[in-house]
């Protein structure tokens, strides 16, 4: 745990809470370091079953630390692209680890998810929003291109035309519209947001970790590969899953009319 990022654990469920509300949980150096360290640890955590990512103080994440960026320019620390590329590569390393975690990632967005904060939110498998949540690909307002993997995630989530409209206008999308567009799955009262995320995470703990990891990995490539390539991945994954202990236990329970271990409600 760092001051910028709080990490709590309940069994196999880890909750990451961005905790610099004074800066609207911007991706400060401390926040980036906290997230990078957490992703390295979680990516090799054999007991991990689900992750919840959220923010504190009624804010998810305001994106890049613009005050620090300005200070770097004034201090002459940014003279060309070569000064920016290492920071982008650092961002990409830990956000890729988050994206590729082999367990469910539930994102609970309360308040603004702007800029790179929007990219961070869209790394989740399930995105929940509070009634006061808002989303904004605000990069055009500061003469930048979208980052945080948004060129990949947003068009796949809402379609290319709508993604371009949000990239080009930098307009704010509030919770109800975000749900209609498909950016978030559910909109909840503020007090219900985290309990709902926790309930989903607990339910996911009873899944087959092997089956979930393979489903996540293959579905992530479903818009890149052709049908035959996906069928091949499907066959390989199913061969592993249908010979697993979890599957044998599940069908045994079914034939004995016992409730399944996993019951998503």
mmCIF file of C-alpha atoms in Angstrom:
data_model
loop_
_atom_site.group_PDB
_atom_site.id
_atom_site.type_symbol
_atom_site.label_atom_id
_atom_site.label_comp_id
_atom_site.label_asym_id
_atom_site.label_seq_id
_atom_site.Cartn_x
_atom_site.Cartn_y
_atom_site.Cartn_z
ATOM 1 C CA UNK A 1 0.000 0.000 0.000
ATOM 2 C CA UNK A 2 1.089 3.586 -0.706
ATOM 3 C CA UNK A 3 -0.478 6.871 0.361
ATOM 4 C CA UNK A 4 -1.790 7.280 -3.170
ATOM 5 C CA UNK A 5 -3.220 3.778 -3.552
ATOM 6 C CA UNK A 6 -5.011 1.857 -0.821
ATOM 7 C CA UNK A 7 -5.007 -1.924 -1.152
ATOM 8 C CA UNK A 8 -7.383 -4.054 0.886
ATOM 9 C CA UNK A 9 -7.997 -7.777 0.725
ATOM 10 C CA UNK A 10 -10.946 -9.972 1.627
ATOM 11 C CA UNK A 11 -9.956 -13.565 0.900
ATOM 12 C CA UNK A 12 -9.196 -13.724 -2.807
ATOM 13 C CA UNK A 13 -10.772 -10.340 -3.579
ATOM 14 C CA UNK A 14 -8.408 -7.362 -3.721
ATOM 15 C CA UNK A 15 -9.762 -3.801 -3.785
ATOM 16 C CA UNK A 16 -7.563 -1.027 -5.176
ATOM 17 C CA UNK A 17 -8.700 2.462 -4.164
ATOM 18 C CA UNK A 18 -7.047 5.491 -5.731
ATOM 19 C CA UNK A 19 -6.734 7.844 -2.799
ATOM 20 C CA UNK A 20 -5.575 11.334 -3.754
ATOM 21 C CA UNK A 21 -8.952 13.107 -3.898
ATOM 22 C CA UNK A 22 -7.354 16.550 -3.565
ATOM 23 C CA UNK A 23 -5.906 16.062 -7.063
ATOM 24 C CA UNK A 24 -9.048 14.208 -8.219
ATOM 25 C CA UNK A 25 -7.025 10.998 -8.138
ATOM 26 C CA UNK A 26 -4.910 12.174 -11.065
ATOM 27 C CA UNK A 27 -2.174 9.843 -12.251
ATOM 28 C CA UNK A 28 0.586 11.475 -10.231
ATOM 29 C CA UNK A 29 4.006 9.865 -9.985
ATOM 30 C CA UNK A 30 2.976 8.318 -6.665
ATOM 31 C CA UNK A 31 -0.280 6.993 -8.126
ATOM 32 C CA UNK A 32 1.497 5.499 -11.134
ATOM 33 C CA UNK A 33 4.122 3.889 -8.917
ATOM 34 C CA UNK A 34 1.433 2.472 -6.635
ATOM 35 C CA UNK A 35 -0.553 1.030 -9.536
ATOM 36 C CA UNK A 36 2.561 -0.339 -11.225
ATOM 37 C CA UNK A 37 3.706 -2.085 -8.054
ATOM 38 C CA UNK A 38 0.220 -3.469 -7.388
ATOM 39 C CA UNK A 39 -0.087 -4.855 -10.923
ATOM 40 C CA UNK A 40 3.274 -6.598 -10.695
ATOM 41 C CA UNK A 41 2.232 -8.244 -7.444
ATOM 42 C CA UNK A 42 -1.279 -9.191 -8.575
ATOM 43 C CA UNK A 43 -0.138 -10.641 -11.886
ATOM 44 C CA UNK A 44 1.723 -13.404 -10.012
ATOM 45 C CA UNK A 45 -0.706 -13.829 -7.087
ATOM 46 C CA UNK A 46 -1.855 -17.467 -7.186
ATOM 47 C CA UNK A 47 -4.579 -16.829 -4.583
ATOM 48 C CA UNK A 48 -6.144 -13.873 -6.383
ATOM 49 C CA UNK A 49 -9.754 -14.428 -7.476
ATOM 50 C CA UNK A 50 -11.070 -10.967 -8.350
ATOM 51 C CA UNK A 51 -10.019 -7.304 -8.369
ATOM 52 C CA UNK A 52 -12.112 -4.216 -7.686
ATOM 53 C CA UNK A 53 -10.731 -0.865 -8.888
ATOM 54 C CA UNK A 54 -12.269 2.360 -7.616
ATOM 55 C CA UNK A 55 -11.487 5.900 -6.453
ATOM 56 C CA UNK A 56 -12.043 7.849 -3.260
ATOM 57 C CA UNK A 57 -13.688 11.190 -2.531
ATOM 58 C CA UNK A 58 -16.386 10.939 -5.179
ATOM 59 C CA UNK A 59 -13.830 10.812 -8.007
ATOM 60 C CA UNK A 60 -12.582 7.863 -10.018
ATOM 61 C CA UNK A 61 -9.581 9.358 -11.823
ATOM 62 C CA UNK A 62 -9.078 12.707 -13.548
ATOM 63 C CA UNK A 63 -6.365 11.337 -15.829
ATOM 64 C CA UNK A 64 -2.933 12.831 -16.291
ATOM 65 C CA UNK A 65 -1.398 15.137 -13.686
ATOM 66 C CA UNK A 66 -1.602 18.364 -15.696
ATOM 67 C CA UNK A 67 0.025 20.481 -12.977
ATOM 68 C CA UNK A 68 3.068 18.213 -12.992
ATOM 69 C CA UNK A 69 3.154 18.288 -16.794
ATOM 70 C CA UNK A 70 3.174 22.084 -16.775
ATOM 71 C CA UNK A 71 5.881 22.170 -14.107
ATOM 72 C CA UNK A 72 8.017 19.811 -16.198
ATOM 73 C CA UNK A 73 7.649 22.080 -19.232
ATOM 74 C CA UNK A 74 8.560 25.181 -17.218
ATOM 75 C CA UNK A 75 11.577 23.409 -15.734
ATOM 76 C CA UNK A 76 12.813 22.504 -19.209
ATOM 77 C CA UNK A 77 12.415 18.779 -18.552
ATOM 78 C CA UNK A 78 10.452 18.272 -21.761
ATOM 79 C CA UNK A 79 12.363 19.236 -24.877
ATOM 80 C CA UNK A 80 11.180 16.589 -27.310
ATOM 81 C CA UNK A 81 9.309 13.345 -27.854
ATOM 82 C CA UNK A 82 12.184 11.365 -26.348
ATOM 83 C CA UNK A 83 11.320 12.876 -22.946
ATOM 84 C CA UNK A 84 7.704 11.692 -23.129
ATOM 85 C CA UNK A 85 8.129 8.191 -24.564
ATOM 86 C CA UNK A 86 9.575 6.601 -21.377
ATOM 87 C CA UNK A 87 6.570 7.811 -19.360
ATOM 88 C CA UNK A 88 4.176 6.394 -21.938
ATOM 89 C CA UNK A 89 6.015 3.060 -21.981
ATOM 90 C CA UNK A 90 5.843 2.957 -18.182
ATOM 91 C CA UNK A 91 2.071 3.586 -18.306
ATOM 92 C CA UNK A 92 1.652 0.875 -20.925
ATOM 93 C CA UNK A 93 3.558 -1.713 -18.901
ATOM 94 C CA UNK A 94 1.312 -1.580 -15.839
ATOM 95 C CA UNK A 95 -1.978 -0.903 -17.624
ATOM 96 C CA UNK A 96 -1.310 -3.963 -19.796
ATOM 97 C CA UNK A 97 -0.775 -6.053 -16.670
ATOM 98 C CA UNK A 98 -4.131 -4.818 -15.371
ATOM 99 C CA UNK A 99 -5.847 -5.520 -18.687
ATOM 100 C CA UNK A 100 -4.421 -9.044 -18.853
ATOM 101 C CA UNK A 101 -5.049 -10.179 -15.272
ATOM 102 C CA UNK A 102 -6.501 -13.680 -15.452
ATOM 103 C CA UNK A 103 -9.253 -12.908 -12.944
ATOM 104 C CA UNK A 104 -12.352 -10.689 -13.117
ATOM 105 C CA UNK A 105 -11.621 -6.970 -12.856
ATOM 106 C CA UNK A 106 -14.650 -4.993 -11.667
ATOM 107 C CA UNK A 107 -14.362 -1.220 -12.006
ATOM 108 C CA UNK A 108 -16.563 0.942 -9.780
ATOM 109 C CA UNK A 109 -16.679 4.483 -11.181
ATOM 110 C CA UNK A 110 -17.941 7.147 -8.792
ATOM 111 C CA UNK A 111 -17.567 10.656 -10.196
ATOM 112 C CA UNK A 112 -15.309 11.650 -13.100
ATOM 113 C CA UNK A 113 -13.295 9.183 -15.181
ATOM 114 C CA UNK A 114 -11.511 11.569 -17.527
ATOM 115 C CA UNK A 115 -8.653 11.263 -19.994
ATOM 116 C CA UNK A 116 -6.328 8.439 -19.031
ATOM 117 C CA UNK A 117 -8.745 7.792 -16.162
ATOM 118 C CA UNK A 118 -11.308 6.761 -18.771
ATOM 119 C CA UNK A 119 -8.735 4.448 -20.331
ATOM 120 C CA UNK A 120 -8.035 2.993 -16.898
ATOM 121 C CA UNK A 121 -11.749 2.393 -16.283
ATOM 122 C CA UNK A 122 -12.202 0.617 -19.608
ATOM 123 C CA UNK A 123 -9.552 -1.990 -18.765
ATOM 124 C CA UNK A 124 -12.169 -3.648 -16.553
ATOM 125 C CA UNK A 125 -14.265 -6.675 -17.450
ATOM 126 C CA UNK A 126 -17.340 -5.223 -15.751
ATOM 127 C CA UNK A 127 -17.788 -1.469 -15.328
ATOM 128 C CA UNK A 128 -20.286 -0.144 -12.804
ATOM 129 C CA UNK A 129 -21.112 3.542 -12.416
ATOM 130 C CA UNK A 130 -22.698 5.641 -9.711
ATOM 131 C CA UNK A 131 -25.442 8.102 -10.600
ATOM 132 C CA UNK A 132 -22.888 10.927 -10.434
ATOM 133 C CA UNK A 133 -20.289 9.170 -12.612
ATOM 134 C CA UNK A 134 -19.123 10.879 -15.796
ATOM 135 C CA UNK A 135 -16.786 9.898 -18.604
ATOM 136 C CA UNK A 136 -14.722 12.124 -20.868
ATOM 137 C CA UNK A 137 -12.029 11.495 -23.482
ATOM 138 C CA UNK A 138 -10.734 14.995 -22.868
ATOM 139 C CA UNK A 139 -7.387 14.780 -24.670
ATOM 140 C CA UNK A 140 -8.346 17.093 -27.546
ATOM 141 C CA UNK A 141 -8.773 19.934 -25.042
ATOM 142 C CA UNK A 142 -5.038 19.905 -24.305
ATOM 143 C CA UNK A 143 -3.790 19.052 -27.793
ATOM 144 C CA UNK A 144 -3.147 15.373 -27.120
ATOM 145 C CA UNK A 145 -4.287 12.060 -28.563
ATOM 146 C CA UNK A 146 -6.219 9.495 -26.502
ATOM 147 C CA UNK A 147 -4.059 7.191 -24.399
ATOM 148 C CA UNK A 148 -4.532 4.524 -21.750
ATOM 149 C CA UNK A 149 -5.324 2.025 -24.562
ATOM 150 C CA UNK A 150 -8.459 3.972 -25.534
ATOM 151 C CA UNK A 151 -7.797 3.592 -29.259
ATOM 152 C CA UNK A 152 -8.350 -0.121 -28.673
ATOM 153 C CA UNK A 153 -11.004 -0.248 -25.955
ATOM 154 C CA UNK A 154 -13.472 2.533 -26.734
ATOM 155 C CA UNK A 155 -14.234 1.720 -30.425
ATOM 156 C CA UNK A 156 -14.755 -1.922 -29.497
ATOM 157 C CA UNK A 157 -17.098 -0.933 -26.710
ATOM 158 C CA UNK A 158 -19.281 1.660 -28.446
ATOM 159 C CA UNK A 159 -18.343 1.507 -32.147
ATOM 160 C CA UNK A 160 -15.844 3.514 -34.175
ATOM 161 C CA UNK A 161 -18.140 6.395 -35.178
ATOM 162 C CA UNK A 162 -19.271 7.122 -31.614
ATOM 163 C CA UNK A 163 -15.741 6.711 -30.257
ATOM 164 C CA UNK A 164 -14.458 9.237 -32.787
ATOM 165 C CA UNK A 165 -17.210 11.653 -31.803
ATOM 166 C CA UNK A 166 -16.088 11.456 -28.166
ATOM 167 C CA UNK A 167 -12.417 11.748 -29.164
ATOM 168 C CA UNK A 168 -13.093 14.764 -31.423
ATOM 169 C CA UNK A 169 -15.437 16.706 -29.125
ATOM 170 C CA UNK A 170 -14.088 15.920 -25.676
ATOM 171 C CA UNK A 171 -17.637 16.138 -24.371
ATOM 172 C CA UNK A 172 -18.746 14.671 -21.067
ATOM 173 C CA UNK A 173 -20.897 11.547 -21.026
ATOM 174 C CA UNK A 174 -22.949 11.195 -17.860
ATOM 175 C CA UNK A 175 -23.921 7.910 -16.253
ATOM 176 C CA UNK A 176 -27.253 7.222 -17.952
ATOM 177 C CA UNK A 177 -25.896 7.940 -21.435
ATOM 178 C CA UNK A 178 -22.794 5.892 -20.647
ATOM 179 C CA UNK A 179 -25.023 2.935 -19.862
ATOM 180 C CA UNK A 180 -26.984 3.403 -23.098
ATOM 181 C CA UNK A 181 -23.762 3.553 -25.112
ATOM 182 C CA UNK A 182 -22.352 0.480 -23.394
ATOM 183 C CA UNK A 183 -19.522 2.165 -21.490
ATOM 184 C CA UNK A 184 -20.890 0.881 -18.187
ATOM 185 C CA UNK A 185 -23.064 -2.115 -17.402
ATOM 186 C CA UNK A 186 -25.107 -0.701 -14.507
ATOM 187 C CA UNK A 187 -25.853 2.663 -12.888
ATOM 188 C CA UNK A 188 -26.354 2.584 -9.142
ATOM 189 C CA UNK A 189 -26.915 4.918 -6.230
ATOM 190 C CA UNK A 190 -23.621 6.114 -4.744
ATOM 191 C CA UNK A 191 -24.064 4.067 -1.563
ATOM 192 C CA UNK A 192 -24.864 0.923 -3.565
ATOM 193 C CA UNK A 193 -21.885 1.107 -5.942
ATOM 194 C CA UNK A 194 -19.116 -0.538 -3.932
ATOM 195 C CA UNK A 195 -21.400 -3.164 -2.312
ATOM 196 C CA UNK A 196 -22.566 -4.185 -5.801
ATOM 197 C CA UNK A 197 -18.955 -4.455 -7.004
ATOM 198 C CA UNK A 198 -18.093 -6.532 -3.932
ATOM 199 C CA UNK A 199 -21.087 -8.807 -4.461
ATOM 200 C CA UNK A 200 -20.098 -9.473 -8.079
ATOM 201 C CA UNK A 201 -16.496 -10.110 -7.032
ATOM 202 C CA UNK A 202 -17.577 -12.612 -4.371
ATOM 203 C CA UNK A 203 -19.754 -14.467 -6.871
ATOM 204 C CA UNK A 204 -16.854 -14.645 -9.301
ATOM 205 C CA UNK A 205 -14.753 -16.373 -6.636
ATOM 206 C CA UNK A 206 -16.694 -19.583 -7.213
ATOM 207 C CA UNK A 207 -15.899 -19.796 -10.923
ATOM 208 C CA UNK A 208 -13.289 -21.997 -12.548
ATOM 209 C CA UNK A 209 -10.219 -19.790 -12.655
ATOM 210 C CA UNK A 210 -8.902 -21.744 -15.641
ATOM 211 C CA UNK A 211 -12.129 -21.359 -17.617
ATOM 212 C CA UNK A 212 -12.416 -17.679 -16.792
ATOM 213 C CA UNK A 213 -8.805 -16.930 -17.753
ATOM 214 C CA UNK A 214 -9.254 -18.638 -21.108
ATOM 215 C CA UNK A 215 -12.621 -16.986 -21.757
ATOM 216 C CA UNK A 216 -11.108 -13.588 -21.002
ATOM 217 C CA UNK A 217 -8.049 -14.157 -23.171
ATOM 218 C CA UNK A 218 -9.950 -15.501 -26.181
ATOM 219 C CA UNK A 219 -12.781 -12.952 -26.054
ATOM 220 C CA UNK A 220 -10.186 -10.162 -25.943
ATOM 221 C CA UNK A 221 -9.101 -11.276 -29.426
ATOM 222 C CA UNK A 222 -12.582 -11.918 -30.785
ATOM 223 C CA UNK A 223 -12.603 -8.791 -32.961
ATOM 224 C CA UNK A 224 -9.117 -9.369 -34.352
ATOM 225 C CA UNK A 225 -9.142 -13.040 -35.377
ATOM 226 C CA UNK A 226 -11.246 -14.741 -38.019
ATOM 227 C CA UNK A 227 -13.825 -17.393 -37.220
ATOM 228 C CA UNK A 228 -11.521 -20.347 -37.924
ATOM 229 C CA UNK A 229 -8.776 -18.996 -35.663
ATOM 230 C CA UNK A 230 -11.288 -18.494 -32.857
ATOM 231 C CA UNK A 231 -12.653 -21.999 -33.369
ATOM 232 C CA UNK A 232 -9.134 -23.381 -32.941
ATOM 233 C CA UNK A 233 -8.614 -21.445 -29.702
ATOM 234 C CA UNK A 234 -12.070 -22.540 -28.546
ATOM 235 C CA UNK A 235 -11.247 -26.215 -29.166
ATOM 236 C CA UNK A 236 -7.933 -26.032 -27.319
ATOM 237 C CA UNK A 237 -9.439 -24.209 -24.343
ATOM 238 C CA UNK A 238 -12.453 -26.517 -24.138
ATOM 239 C CA UNK A 239 -10.221 -29.578 -24.170
ATOM 240 C CA UNK A 240 -8.455 -28.232 -21.095
ATOM 241 C CA UNK A 241 -11.638 -27.138 -19.296
ATOM 242 C CA UNK A 242 -13.666 -30.302 -19.925
ATOM 243 C CA UNK A 243 -10.881 -32.421 -18.451
ATOM 244 C CA UNK A 244 -10.532 -30.250 -15.341
ATOM 245 C CA UNK A 245 -11.438 -31.135 -11.763
ATOM 246 C CA UNK A 246 -13.823 -28.177 -11.618
ATOM 247 C CA UNK A 247 -15.806 -29.433 -14.615
ATOM 248 C CA UNK A 248 -16.006 -32.981 -13.269
ATOM 249 C CA UNK A 249 -17.273 -31.674 -9.942
ATOM 250 C CA UNK A 250 -19.805 -29.411 -11.702
ATOM 251 C CA UNK A 251 -21.359 -32.162 -13.780
ATOM 252 C CA UNK A 252 -21.389 -34.486 -10.782
ATOM 253 C CA UNK A 253 -23.347 -31.846 -8.855
ATOM 254 C CA UNK A 254 -25.720 -31.451 -11.807
ATOM 255 C CA UNK A 255 -26.494 -35.164 -12.045
ATOM 256 C CA UNK A 256 -27.093 -35.302 -8.283
ATOM 257 C CA UNK A 257 -29.391 -32.248 -8.496
ATOM 258 C CA UNK A 258 -27.068 -30.319 -6.177
ATOM 259 C CA UNK A 259 -26.673 -26.546 -6.610
ATOM 260 C CA UNK A 260 -23.626 -25.458 -8.641
ATOM 261 C CA UNK A 261 -20.711 -23.805 -6.901
ATOM 262 C CA UNK A 262 -21.114 -20.844 -9.229
ATOM 263 C CA UNK A 263 -24.513 -19.141 -9.337
ATOM 264 C CA UNK A 264 -24.391 -15.582 -10.688
ATOM 265 C CA UNK A 265 -27.288 -13.527 -9.317
#
